[in-house]
Amino acid sequence: MNGGVREGAPVLLMDNVSFFYAGERSGAGVAGISLSLCAGELALLCGRSGCGKTTVTRLANGLAPHFYEGTVAGSVRVCGLDVARAELWETARLVGSVFQNPKSQFYNVDVRGEVAFGCENLGFDPADIERRVDDAVREFDLAPLLDASIFSLSGGQKQRVACASATATSPRLVVLDEPSSNLDFETIARLRAAIVRWKESGAAVLVAEHRIHYLDGLADQVIYLDEGRIAHRWSGEEFARLDDAERVRLGLRARSVADALRFPERSRLAPDVPSRSDDGRAGQTPRKAAKPEKPPIRFEKLTADYRKNGAFERALDVPSLELPQASVTALVGPCGAGKSTFAEAVCGLNRCEGTMEIDGERLGKRDRRRRCFMVMQNVNHQLFAESVLDEVLLGMTGDDRGQRALSILRDLDLDELAQAHPLSLSGGQRQRVAIAQALATDRPLIVYDEPTSGLDLAHMRQVAETIRGVRARDATQIVITHDPEFVLSCCTHVAMMENGRIADTFPLCEETANRLADLFLAYDRP
């Protein structure tokens, strides 16, 4: 894998690099970035949302300034190539990239074509391309999806395709921007195994990430960014010894799977009313006098079909399900289990059948669209206004809506961005804008599809606190997530999904926390 790189010479060398975006802000600029990364090394970029991590990755793969226009100073070299001056196709021979939103990097409509695309674009021999595609498909377990349409895949499956496509070209430098944001534990384990193989083969790896637990023991250097500058730099060993209190102060997520699954203090959990799982086991005893209990929200004969190879195929089959009102249910399960399909069906947004009953009122698909709100996995699909404030105001009525909208933005640390264009924000900031939209509608059922994607520790806790506050207003919430830290921060119940069906449900408390850990760790296989 050394191909033209002098022994011991850095694969990636950033020398006092600064970059400031032109026109509307499309990310946080950076200043004075110096970084040296040799073959077989991994550098972890971390820091709060909007600190400049993504900009550093864009500098490394040449997207800044070639695609994201702006002013650049200093030099960025990959295997000696000045990527700011070189054509993007020249950089692509050396650098493989995986973006936070994998859909933005796809060029084909089928999985096989997408995995092969990079190799074909670089003119590899057909027999070599076939071998590389086979190896990448096996590495990321894509064989069952090989002939599927990209558009039919879940967010996590798309991320696996993006990783496989980047792997197939055998790059000297692999650049990953929040690669785990939509992945389940099984696929995260595969991602970790791929990173190990990249390092062993001599590739350098640059990762911008909030969910850092899967990189435990892999990072050779950890770089903490604050407002576009390097504020701290540790070796992997130094970072492993970092005091937990300091880690939390810096807004960093758990450093290991064990820490991510650690049960929080009882006072941080929200359930106040007893509930009962399908197998009859009692839930948590109430800690304080509960409000008069309302009947649960009931779903009956909830199904959804998707077209595949010219015929409709059943993707969701939930004969019946009950959720306590004012509960926060974590919907967990492997990528492709049907979680997003379930969420869309609940909100009446896909080809679905079945009903929802709330407070004795039976709601079909059309009625559910008016009574439910969904924060999508790709929030870019639901951002329409010219400013953050206008996005929130879209769903509000009343003379005091301006004041209420600003209050919601303040709760989510977005008030200073009220006049910014939503698409000029970082991924984590956009995620919080979409959550603010949901809160502004004041609807009785809110569904979140991966709401902590791109969020640092402080903002993850902020969103968790906001969800607990929404629950206090008697709204029922469903959270699709692969994030155990978040589940333990605000959820009251867990529903496990497999193959389009609800396989298990249970209330979340200290007595059932081990069941939650087992659900996540069951998929923690390399």
Short mmCIF file of C-alpha atoms in Angstrom, two decimals:
data_model
loop_
_atom_site.label_atom_id
_atom_site.label_comp_id
_atom_site.label_asym_id
_atom_site.label_seq_id
_atom_site.Cartn_x
_atom_site.Cartn_y
_atom_site.Cartn_z
CA MET A 1 0.00 0.00 0.00
CA ASN A 2 2.99 2.33 0.05
CA GLY A 3 2.83 3.07 -3.75
CA GLY A 4 5.18 6.00 -4.18
CA VAL A 5 5.28 7.06 -0.52
CA ARG A 6 8.79 7.22 0.96
CA GLU A 7 9.29 4.94 3.94
CA GLY A 8 8.27 6.89 7.02
CA ALA A 9 6.94 9.84 4.99
CA PRO A 10 3.43 11.00 5.94
CA VAL A 11 0.50 9.91 3.81
CA LEU A 12 -1.39 13.05 4.86
CA LEU A 13 0.40 16.26 5.70
CA MET A 14 -1.49 19.43 6.61
CA ASP A 15 0.75 22.40 7.25
CA ASN A 16 -0.84 25.42 8.97
CA VAL A 17 -4.03 25.13 6.88
CA SER A 18 -6.87 27.63 7.08
CA PHE A 19 -10.09 27.58 5.11
CA PHE A 20 -13.07 29.95 5.09
CA TYR A 21 -16.17 29.23 3.05
CA ALA A 22 -17.31 31.63 0.36
CA GLY A 23 -20.75 33.23 0.50
CA GLU A 24 -23.32 31.38 2.60
CA ARG A 25 -21.74 29.27 5.29
CA SER A 26 -21.73 25.56 4.37
CA GLY A 27 -19.69 24.44 7.34
CA ALA A 28 -17.42 25.81 10.00
CA GLY A 29 -14.15 27.24 8.71
CA VAL A 30 -10.82 26.23 10.25
CA ALA A 31 -7.57 28.04 11.00
CA GLY A 32 -3.99 26.93 11.63
CA ILE A 33 -4.56 23.18 11.23
CA SER A 34 -1.38 21.10 11.22
CA LEU A 35 -1.59 17.32 11.01
CA SER A 36 0.75 14.53 9.97
CA LEU A 37 -0.61 11.01 9.41
CA CYS A 38 1.61 8.13 8.36
CA ALA A 39 0.80 4.78 6.76
CA GLY A 40 -1.15 2.50 9.10
CA GLU A 41 -2.10 5.33 11.47
CA LEU A 42 -5.56 6.55 12.45
CA ALA A 43 -6.33 10.10 13.51
CA LEU A 44 -9.64 10.81 15.24
CA LEU A 45 -11.11 14.29 14.83
CA CYS A 46 -13.53 15.10 17.63
CA GLY A 47 -15.19 18.10 19.21
CA ARG A 48 -18.58 19.72 19.57
CA SER A 49 -20.99 20.00 16.63
CA GLY A 50 -19.92 22.73 14.21
CA CYS A 51 -16.31 22.86 15.42
CA GLY A 52 -14.81 22.25 11.95
CA LYS A 53 -14.30 18.46 11.85
CA THR A 54 -16.08 18.05 8.52
CA THR A 55 -14.10 20.92 6.99
CA VAL A 56 -10.84 19.15 7.85
CA THR A 57 -12.07 16.01 6.07
CA ARG A 58 -13.06 18.11 3.04
CA LEU A 59 -9.57 19.58 2.93
CA ALA A 60 -8.04 16.10 3.10
CA ASN A 61 -10.03 14.72 0.16
CA GLY A 62 -9.90 17.91 -1.93
CA LEU A 63 -13.61 18.75 -1.80
CA ALA A 64 -12.51 22.02 -0.24
CA PRO A 65 -11.78 24.17 -2.21
CA HIS A 66 -12.76 22.30 -5.43
CA PHE A 67 -16.40 21.63 -4.57
CA TYR A 68 -16.90 23.78 -1.47
CA GLU A 69 -15.53 27.10 -2.64
CA GLY A 70 -13.64 29.36 -0.29
CA THR A 71 -10.31 30.85 0.68
CA VAL A 72 -7.55 28.40 1.55
CA ALA A 73 -4.11 29.04 3.04
CA GLY A 74 -1.34 26.62 3.94
CA SER A 75 -0.83 23.28 2.21
CA VAL A 76 -2.55 19.86 2.17
CA ARG A 77 -0.61 16.98 0.64
CA VAL A 78 -1.58 13.32 0.22
CA CYS A 79 1.36 11.12 -0.74
CA GLY A 80 3.09 14.32 -1.84
CA LEU A 81 0.19 15.47 -4.05
CA ASP A 82 -1.00 19.03 -3.41
CA VAL A 83 -4.73 18.30 -3.32
CA ALA A 84 -5.75 21.98 -3.44
CA ARG A 85 -4.03 22.33 -6.82
CA ALA A 86 -4.54 18.82 -8.22
CA GLU A 87 -7.65 17.75 -10.14
CA LEU A 88 -10.18 15.84 -8.06
CA TRP A 89 -9.71 12.70 -10.19
CA GLU A 90 -6.01 12.71 -9.27
CA THR A 91 -6.85 12.91 -5.56
CA ALA A 92 -9.47 10.15 -6.00
CA ARG A 93 -6.67 7.72 -6.94
CA LEU A 94 -5.26 8.18 -3.45
CA VAL A 95 -8.22 8.98 -1.20
CA GLY A 96 -11.41 7.06 -0.46
CA SER A 97 -14.21 8.94 1.30
CA VAL A 98 -17.35 8.06 3.25
CA PHE A 99 -19.66 10.98 4.01
CA GLN A 100 -22.10 11.46 6.86
CA ASN A 101 -24.98 11.31 4.37
CA PRO A 102 -23.96 8.47 2.02
CA LYS A 103 -26.75 9.27 -0.45
CA SER A 104 -24.87 12.41 -1.45
CA GLN A 105 -21.96 10.37 -2.85
CA PHE A 106 -23.87 7.78 -4.91
CA TYR A 107 -23.71 7.76 -8.71
CA ASN A 108 -25.54 4.51 -9.50
CA VAL A 109 -29.01 3.15 -8.81
CA ASP A 110 -27.90 -0.38 -7.86
CA VAL A 111 -25.55 -1.66 -5.17
CA ARG A 112 -23.24 -3.63 -7.47
CA GLY A 113 -22.73 -0.65 -9.77
CA GLU A 114 -22.04 1.70 -6.86
CA VAL A 115 -19.38 -0.55 -5.29
CA ALA A 116 -17.68 -0.91 -8.68
CA PHE A 117 -18.02 2.75 -9.68
CA GLY A 118 -14.78 4.07 -8.17
CA CYS A 119 -12.72 1.29 -9.70
CA GLU A 120 -14.34 1.76 -13.11
CA ASN A 121 -13.85 5.51 -12.94
CA LEU A 122 -10.14 5.01 -12.29
CA GLY A 123 -9.78 2.61 -15.24
CA PHE A 124 -8.98 -0.62 -13.39
CA ASP A 125 -8.87 -3.89 -15.33
CA PRO A 126 -12.33 -5.58 -15.48
CA ALA A 127 -11.08 -8.78 -13.83
CA ASP A 128 -9.45 -6.70 -11.08
CA ILE A 129 -12.69 -4.76 -10.59
CA GLU A 130 -14.67 -7.98 -10.18
CA ARG A 131 -12.22 -9.25 -7.55
CA ARG A 132 -12.25 -5.95 -5.67
CA VAL A 133 -16.05 -5.78 -5.69
CA ASP A 134 -16.31 -9.35 -4.39
CA ASP A 135 -13.87 -8.58 -1.57
CA ALA A 136 -15.69 -5.37 -0.56
CA VAL A 137 -19.11 -7.05 -0.73
CA ARG A 138 -17.91 -9.86 1.53
CA GLU A 139 -16.28 -7.42 3.95
CA PHE A 140 -19.52 -5.47 4.48
CA ASP A 141 -21.98 -8.37 4.07
CA LEU A 142 -23.66 -6.89 1.00
CA ALA A 143 -24.29 -10.13 -0.93
CA PRO A 144 -28.06 -10.17 -0.16
CA LEU A 145 -28.30 -6.56 -1.38
CA LEU A 146 -26.02 -6.76 -4.40
CA ASP A 147 -28.74 -6.38 -7.04
CA ALA A 148 -30.99 -4.13 -4.96
CA SER A 149 -31.83 -0.54 -5.82
CA ILE A 150 -29.97 2.07 -3.77
CA PHE A 151 -33.32 3.77 -3.17
CA SER A 152 -34.75 0.70 -1.43
CA LEU A 153 -32.04 0.53 1.24
CA SER A 154 -32.16 1.74 4.82
CA GLY A 155 -29.82 4.51 5.95
CA GLY A 156 -27.48 2.02 7.61
CA GLN A 157 -27.39 -0.21 4.52
CA LYS A 158 -26.51 2.82 2.37
CA GLN A 159 -23.64 3.57 4.72
CA ARG A 160 -22.35 0.02 4.28
CA VAL A 161 -22.45 0.46 0.50
CA ALA A 162 -20.50 3.71 0.80
CA CYS A 163 -17.86 2.01 2.95
CA ALA A 164 -17.58 -0.88 0.48
CA SER A 165 -17.21 1.52 -2.44
CA ALA A 166 -14.42 3.40 -0.66
CA THR A 167 -12.69 0.11 0.23
CA ALA A 168 -12.77 -1.30 -3.31
CA THR A 169 -10.23 1.19 -4.72
CA SER A 170 -7.57 0.34 -2.06
CA PRO A 171 -6.94 4.00 -1.20
CA ARG A 172 -3.77 5.26 0.51
CA LEU A 173 -5.93 7.50 2.72
CA VAL A 174 -9.46 6.73 3.91
CA VAL A 175 -11.49 9.76 5.06
CA LEU A 176 -14.61 9.04 7.13
CA ASP A 177 -17.07 11.73 8.22
CA GLU A 178 -19.44 10.46 10.95
CA PRO A 179 -19.49 6.96 9.38
CA SER A 180 -21.34 5.34 12.31
CA SER A 181 -24.17 7.88 12.51
CA ASN A 182 -26.85 5.53 11.09
CA LEU A 183 -25.25 2.14 11.75
CA ASP A 184 -26.37 -0.63 14.09
CA PHE A 185 -23.89 -2.38 16.37
CA GLU A 186 -23.32 -5.26 13.96
CA THR A 187 -22.39 -2.92 11.11
CA ILE A 188 -20.31 -0.75 13.43
CA ALA A 189 -18.37 -3.89 14.33
CA ARG A 190 -17.85 -4.53 10.60
CA LEU A 191 -16.72 -0.94 10.17
CA ARG A 192 -14.22 -1.38 13.00
CA ALA A 193 -12.93 -4.59 11.40
CA ALA A 194 -12.55 -2.78 8.06
CA ILE A 195 -10.59 0.02 9.75
CA VAL A 196 -8.31 -2.58 11.33
CA ARG A 197 -7.68 -4.11 7.88
CA TRP A 198 -7.05 -0.68 6.34
CA LYS A 199 -4.47 0.06 9.01
CA GLU A 200 -2.84 -3.36 8.66
CA SER A 201 -2.59 -2.91 4.87
CA GLY A 202 -0.80 0.42 5.33
CA ALA A 203 -3.61 2.86 4.61
CA ALA A 204 -3.89 5.98 6.77
CA VAL A 205 -7.33 6.67 8.22
CA LEU A 206 -8.84 10.05 9.13
CA VAL A 207 -12.13 9.86 11.06
CA ALA A 208 -14.39 12.73 12.14
CA GLU A 209 -16.73 11.24 14.71
CA HIS A 210 -18.93 11.79 17.76
CA ARG A 211 -19.73 8.13 18.54
CA ILE A 212 -16.16 7.19 19.32
CA HIS A 213 -16.64 3.97 21.32
CA TYR A 214 -15.99 1.68 18.32
CA LEU A 215 -12.56 3.29 17.82
CA ASP A 216 -11.41 2.26 21.30
CA GLY A 217 -7.79 1.12 20.99
CA LEU A 218 -7.51 2.03 17.27
CA ALA A 219 -6.70 5.76 17.33
CA ASP A 220 -3.01 6.65 17.15
CA GLN A 221 -3.77 10.33 17.68
CA VAL A 222 -6.87 12.21 18.81
CA ILE A 223 -7.37 15.82 17.74
CA TYR A 224 -9.95 17.97 19.51
CA LEU A 225 -11.23 20.97 17.56
CA ASP A 226 -12.85 24.03 19.09
CA GLU A 227 -14.18 26.87 16.92
CA GLY A 228 -12.10 25.77 13.96
CA ARG A 229 -8.78 25.41 15.77
CA ILE A 230 -6.92 22.51 17.36
CA ALA A 231 -7.47 22.95 21.09
CA HIS A 232 -6.08 19.59 22.30
CA ARG A 233 -4.00 16.82 20.81
CA TRP A 234 -3.46 13.42 22.47
CA SER A 235 -1.84 10.14 21.55
CA GLY A 236 -4.19 7.16 21.65
CA GLU A 237 -2.74 6.09 25.00
CA GLU A 238 -3.09 9.59 26.48
CA PHE A 239 -6.71 9.81 25.34
CA ALA A 240 -7.52 6.43 26.90
CA ARG A 241 -6.28 7.80 30.25
CA LEU A 242 -8.33 11.01 29.97
CA ASP A 243 -10.39 11.63 33.10
CA ASP A 244 -14.13 11.01 32.61
CA ALA A 245 -14.98 14.38 34.09
CA GLU A 246 -12.68 16.10 31.59
CA ARG A 247 -14.15 14.05 28.72
CA VAL A 248 -17.66 15.14 29.68
CA ARG A 249 -16.52 18.77 30.07
CA LEU A 250 -15.21 18.65 26.51
CA GLY A 251 -18.55 17.30 25.29
CA LEU A 252 -17.20 13.91 24.14
CA ARG A 253 -19.25 10.72 23.97
CA ALA A 254 -18.43 7.40 25.67
CA ARG A 255 -15.03 5.95 24.79
CA SER A 256 -16.04 2.27 25.00
CA VAL A 257 -19.09 0.06 24.44
CA ALA A 258 -19.21 -0.69 28.16
CA ASP A 259 -19.39 3.03 28.96
CA ALA A 260 -22.06 3.56 26.31
CA LEU A 261 -24.26 0.90 27.92
CA ARG A 262 -23.74 2.06 31.49
CA PHE A 263 -27.10 2.58 33.18
CA PRO A 264 -27.57 6.21 34.32
CA GLU A 265 -28.70 7.48 37.66
CA ARG A 266 -32.33 6.61 38.35
CA SER A 267 -33.14 10.33 38.56
CA ARG A 268 -32.29 10.77 34.87
CA LEU A 269 -34.98 8.34 33.75
CA ALA A 270 -38.44 9.63 32.98
CA PRO A 271 -41.07 6.87 33.46
CA ASP A 272 -43.59 7.78 36.13
CA VAL A 273 -46.41 5.38 35.31
CA PRO A 274 -46.22 1.58 35.52
CA SER A 275 -46.44 -0.31 32.26
CA ARG A 276 -46.58 -3.93 31.27
CA SER A 277 -44.74 -5.65 28.47
CA ASP A 278 -46.34 -8.16 26.14
CA ASP A 279 -45.06 -11.06 28.24
CA GLY A 280 -46.81 -9.70 31.32
CA ARG A 281 -43.79 -8.55 33.31
CA ALA A 282 -44.42 -5.41 35.31
CA GLY A 283 -42.53 -2.25 34.55
CA GLN A 284 -41.04 0.33 36.88
CA THR A 285 -42.99 1.30 39.98
CA PRO A 286 -44.03 4.95 39.86
CA ARG A 287 -41.77 7.30 41.82
CA LYS A 288 -44.40 9.97 42.31
CA ALA A 289 -48.14 10.43 42.10
CA ALA A 290 -49.11 9.81 38.49
CA LYS A 291 -51.65 11.65 36.44
CA PRO A 292 -54.87 9.75 35.68
CA GLU A 293 -53.74 7.07 33.27
CA LYS A 294 -54.96 7.50 29.71
CA PRO A 295 -55.67 4.51 27.47
CA PRO A 296 -52.62 3.45 25.44
CA ILE A 297 -52.16 4.34 21.80
CA ARG A 298 -53.14 1.27 19.80
CA PHE A 299 -51.99 0.20 16.36
CA GLU A 300 -53.97 -2.47 14.53
CA LYS A 301 -53.01 -4.44 11.40
CA LEU A 302 -50.24 -2.02 10.48
CA THR A 303 -48.67 -3.17 7.21
CA ALA A 304 -46.61 -1.67 4.41
CA ASP A 305 -45.50 -2.93 1.00
CA TYR A 306 -42.66 -1.95 -1.31
CA ARG A 307 -42.29 -2.63 -5.00
CA LYS A 308 -39.45 -5.02 -5.80
CA ASN A 309 -38.73 -6.53 -9.22
CA GLY A 310 -42.11 -5.40 -10.49
CA ALA A 311 -44.11 -6.87 -7.62
CA PHE A 312 -45.13 -5.65 -4.18
CA GLU A 313 -43.37 -7.23 -1.22
CA ARG A 314 -44.46 -7.02 2.41
CA ALA A 315 -41.95 -4.92 4.38
CA LEU A 316 -43.95 -4.37 7.58
CA ASP A 317 -46.41 -6.58 9.45
CA VAL A 318 -47.48 -5.46 12.94
CA PRO A 319 -50.81 -7.12 13.85
CA SER A 320 -51.16 -5.09 17.05
CA LEU A 321 -49.08 -2.85 19.29
CA GLU A 322 -49.83 -0.72 22.33
CA LEU A 323 -47.75 2.24 23.51
CA PRO A 324 -48.53 3.99 26.79
CA GLN A 325 -49.48 7.61 26.24
CA ALA A 326 -46.73 10.05 27.20
CA SER A 327 -44.14 7.27 26.85
CA VAL A 328 -40.85 7.51 24.95
CA THR A 329 -40.26 4.23 23.13
CA ALA A 330 -36.86 3.35 21.70
CA LEU A 331 -37.34 1.37 18.49
CA VAL A 332 -34.18 -0.67 18.08
CA GLY A 333 -32.95 -3.44 15.81
CA PRO A 334 -30.50 -4.15 12.99
CA CYS A 335 -30.26 -2.04 9.84
CA GLY A 336 -32.93 -3.10 7.37
CA ALA A 337 -35.24 -4.48 10.07
CA GLY A 338 -38.04 -2.14 9.01
CA LYS A 339 -37.73 0.61 11.63
CA SER A 340 -38.00 3.54 9.21
CA THR A 341 -40.79 1.77 7.33
CA PHE A 342 -42.66 1.40 10.63
CA ALA A 343 -42.15 5.09 11.41
CA GLU A 344 -43.45 6.14 8.01
CA ALA A 345 -46.48 3.87 8.39
CA VAL A 346 -47.24 5.28 11.85
CA CYS A 347 -47.29 8.76 10.32
CA GLY A 348 -49.19 7.63 7.20
CA LEU A 349 -46.35 8.52 4.86
CA ASN A 350 -45.89 5.31 2.83
CA ARG A 351 -47.92 2.59 1.09
CA CYS A 352 -49.43 1.35 4.33
CA GLU A 353 -52.65 -0.06 5.75
CA GLY A 354 -53.97 -0.24 9.29
CA THR A 355 -55.17 2.14 11.98
CA MET A 356 -54.06 3.99 15.08
CA GLU A 357 -56.38 4.67 18.01
CA ILE A 358 -55.70 7.57 20.38
CA ASP A 359 -58.09 8.75 23.09
CA GLY A 360 -60.79 6.57 21.58
CA GLU A 361 -60.43 8.12 18.11
CA ARG A 362 -59.59 5.73 15.29
CA LEU A 363 -57.22 7.27 12.73
CA GLY A 364 -56.55 6.08 9.21
CA LYS A 365 -53.54 7.02 7.11
CA ARG A 366 -54.77 10.49 6.14
CA ASP A 367 -55.74 11.43 9.69
CA ARG A 368 -52.40 10.22 11.06
CA ARG A 369 -50.58 12.68 8.80
CA ARG A 370 -52.33 15.51 10.65
CA ARG A 371 -51.84 14.10 14.15
CA CYS A 372 -48.26 12.80 13.91
CA PHE A 373 -44.93 14.42 13.08
CA MET A 374 -41.77 12.68 11.88
CA VAL A 375 -38.18 13.91 12.11
CA MET A 376 -36.62 12.14 9.13
CA GLN A 377 -33.27 10.38 9.07
CA ASN A 378 -32.13 12.74 6.31
CA VAL A 379 -33.42 16.04 7.67
CA ASN A 380 -32.46 17.86 4.45
CA HIS A 381 -35.73 16.52 3.04
CA GLN A 382 -37.79 18.61 5.47
CA LEU A 383 -35.92 21.93 5.53
CA PHE A 384 -37.63 24.46 3.25
CA ALA A 385 -37.48 27.97 4.73
CA GLU A 386 -34.91 30.72 4.30
CA SER A 387 -34.02 30.87 8.00
CA VAL A 388 -33.95 28.60 11.03
CA LEU A 389 -36.62 30.70 12.74
CA ASP A 390 -38.92 30.47 9.72
CA GLU A 391 -38.56 26.68 9.72
CA VAL A 392 -39.92 26.53 13.26
CA LEU A 393 -42.66 29.08 12.61
CA LEU A 394 -44.03 27.01 9.70
CA GLY A 395 -45.78 24.59 12.06
CA MET A 396 -47.02 27.12 14.61
CA THR A 397 -50.15 29.20 15.10
CA GLY A 398 -51.15 31.91 17.59
CA ASP A 399 -50.15 35.49 18.31
CA ASP A 400 -47.26 34.41 20.55
CA ARG A 401 -45.76 31.96 18.06
CA GLY A 402 -42.65 34.08 17.53
CA GLN A 403 -41.85 34.06 21.23
CA ARG A 404 -42.55 30.34 21.54
CA ALA A 405 -40.38 29.57 18.50
CA LEU A 406 -37.43 31.46 19.97
CA SER A 407 -37.92 29.62 23.25
CA ILE A 408 -37.71 26.27 21.45
CA LEU A 409 -34.58 27.38 19.60
CA ARG A 410 -33.03 28.54 22.88
CA ASP A 411 -33.71 25.14 24.47
CA LEU A 412 -31.83 23.47 21.60
CA ASP A 413 -28.92 25.95 21.57
CA LEU A 414 -30.03 27.34 18.19
CA ASP A 415 -31.15 30.86 19.12
CA GLU A 416 -27.94 32.47 17.83
CA LEU A 417 -28.55 30.76 14.46
CA ALA A 418 -32.17 31.90 14.16
CA GLN A 419 -31.50 33.98 11.03
CA ALA A 420 -29.07 31.53 9.40
CA HIS A 421 -30.11 29.51 6.37
CA PRO A 422 -30.82 25.92 7.54
CA LEU A 423 -28.74 24.35 4.77
CA SER A 424 -25.72 26.45 5.78
CA LEU A 425 -25.50 24.63 9.13
CA SER A 426 -23.53 21.56 10.16
CA GLY A 427 -25.22 18.15 10.11
CA GLY A 428 -25.77 18.14 13.87
CA GLN A 429 -27.23 21.65 13.81
CA ARG A 430 -29.64 20.72 11.01
CA GLN A 431 -30.74 17.72 13.07
CA ARG A 432 -31.65 20.01 15.95
CA VAL A 433 -33.57 22.35 13.62
CA ALA A 434 -35.74 19.42 12.51
CA ILE A 435 -36.33 18.47 16.15
CA ALA A 436 -37.33 22.08 16.84
CA GLN A 437 -39.86 21.78 13.97
CA ALA A 438 -41.37 18.71 15.63
CA LEU A 439 -41.69 20.39 19.01
CA ALA A 440 -43.33 23.45 17.46
CA THR A 441 -46.21 21.43 15.96
CA ASP A 442 -47.44 20.34 19.41
CA ARG A 443 -48.81 17.07 17.95
CA PRO A 444 -49.75 14.12 20.20
CA LEU A 445 -47.35 11.64 18.54
CA ILE A 446 -43.81 12.50 17.41
CA VAL A 447 -41.48 10.02 15.69
CA TYR A 448 -37.72 10.63 15.47
CA ASP A 449 -35.58 8.65 13.01
CA GLU A 450 -32.01 8.65 14.38
CA PRO A 451 -32.28 12.06 16.14
CA THR A 452 -28.75 11.94 17.59
CA SER A 453 -27.02 11.56 14.23
CA GLY A 454 -24.16 14.07 14.20
CA LEU A 455 -24.66 15.23 17.81
CA ASP A 456 -21.95 15.63 20.42
CA LEU A 457 -22.47 14.66 24.07
CA ALA A 458 -23.78 18.04 25.20
CA HIS A 459 -26.31 18.32 22.37
CA MET A 460 -27.32 14.66 22.70
CA ARG A 461 -28.15 15.32 26.36
CA GLN A 462 -29.89 18.53 25.34
CA VAL A 463 -32.13 16.67 22.92
CA ALA A 464 -32.77 13.99 25.57
CA GLU A 465 -33.80 16.67 28.05
CA THR A 466 -36.07 18.25 25.44
CA ILE A 467 -37.75 14.90 24.75
CA ARG A 468 -38.33 14.45 28.48
CA GLY A 469 -39.91 17.90 28.49
CA VAL A 470 -42.17 16.98 25.57
CA ARG A 471 -43.24 13.89 27.48
CA ALA A 472 -44.27 16.11 30.39
CA ARG A 473 -46.76 17.71 27.97
CA ASP A 474 -48.33 14.24 27.50
CA ALA A 475 -47.03 13.75 23.95
CA THR A 476 -46.10 10.18 23.02
CA GLN A 477 -42.76 9.74 21.26
CA ILE A 478 -41.07 6.98 19.28
CA VAL A 479 -37.31 7.14 18.79
CA ILE A 480 -35.55 5.04 16.15
CA THR A 481 -31.98 4.77 17.34
CA HIS A 482 -28.78 2.73 17.47
CA ASP A 483 -27.49 4.93 20.28
CA PRO A 484 -27.59 3.24 23.71
CA GLU A 485 -26.40 6.37 25.51
CA PHE A 486 -29.40 8.23 24.18
CA VAL A 487 -31.85 5.43 24.98
CA LEU A 488 -30.70 5.41 28.58
CA SER A 489 -30.93 9.19 28.77
CA CYS A 490 -34.61 9.66 27.94
CA CYS A 491 -36.53 6.55 26.86
CA THR A 492 -39.13 4.82 29.02
CA HIS A 493 -39.78 1.73 26.89
CA VAL A 494 -38.00 -0.40 24.30
CA ALA A 495 -39.43 -2.12 21.22
CA MET A 496 -37.22 -4.54 19.32
CA MET A 497 -37.80 -4.92 15.58
CA GLU A 498 -36.73 -7.78 13.32
CA ASN A 499 -37.72 -8.57 9.74
CA GLY A 500 -40.58 -6.07 9.68
CA ARG A 501 -42.15 -7.30 12.93
CA ILE A 502 -42.08 -6.16 16.55
CA ALA A 503 -40.19 -9.01 18.23
CA ASP A 504 -40.25 -7.77 21.83
CA THR A 505 -41.32 -4.84 23.98
CA PHE A 506 -40.51 -3.97 27.58
CA PRO A 507 -40.42 -0.98 29.94
CA LEU A 508 -36.97 0.41 30.64
CA CYS A 509 -35.73 0.51 34.20
CA GLU A 510 -32.76 -0.77 36.19
CA GLU A 511 -34.20 -4.28 36.25
CA THR A 512 -34.49 -4.43 32.44
CA ALA A 513 -31.35 -2.48 31.49
CA ASN A 514 -29.44 -5.72 30.94
CA ARG A 515 -32.01 -6.74 28.33
CA LEU A 516 -31.28 -3.51 26.48
CA ALA A 517 -27.52 -4.18 26.67
CA ASP A 518 -28.08 -7.69 25.33
CA LEU A 519 -30.04 -6.29 22.38
CA PHE A 520 -27.15 -4.06 21.34
CA LEU A 521 -24.35 -6.46 22.14
CA ALA A 522 -26.08 -9.32 20.30
CA TYR A 523 -25.09 -7.55 17.10
CA ASP A 524 -21.62 -6.57 18.27
CA ARG A 525 -19.82 -9.08 16.06
CA PRO A 526 -16.83 -8.39 13.82
#
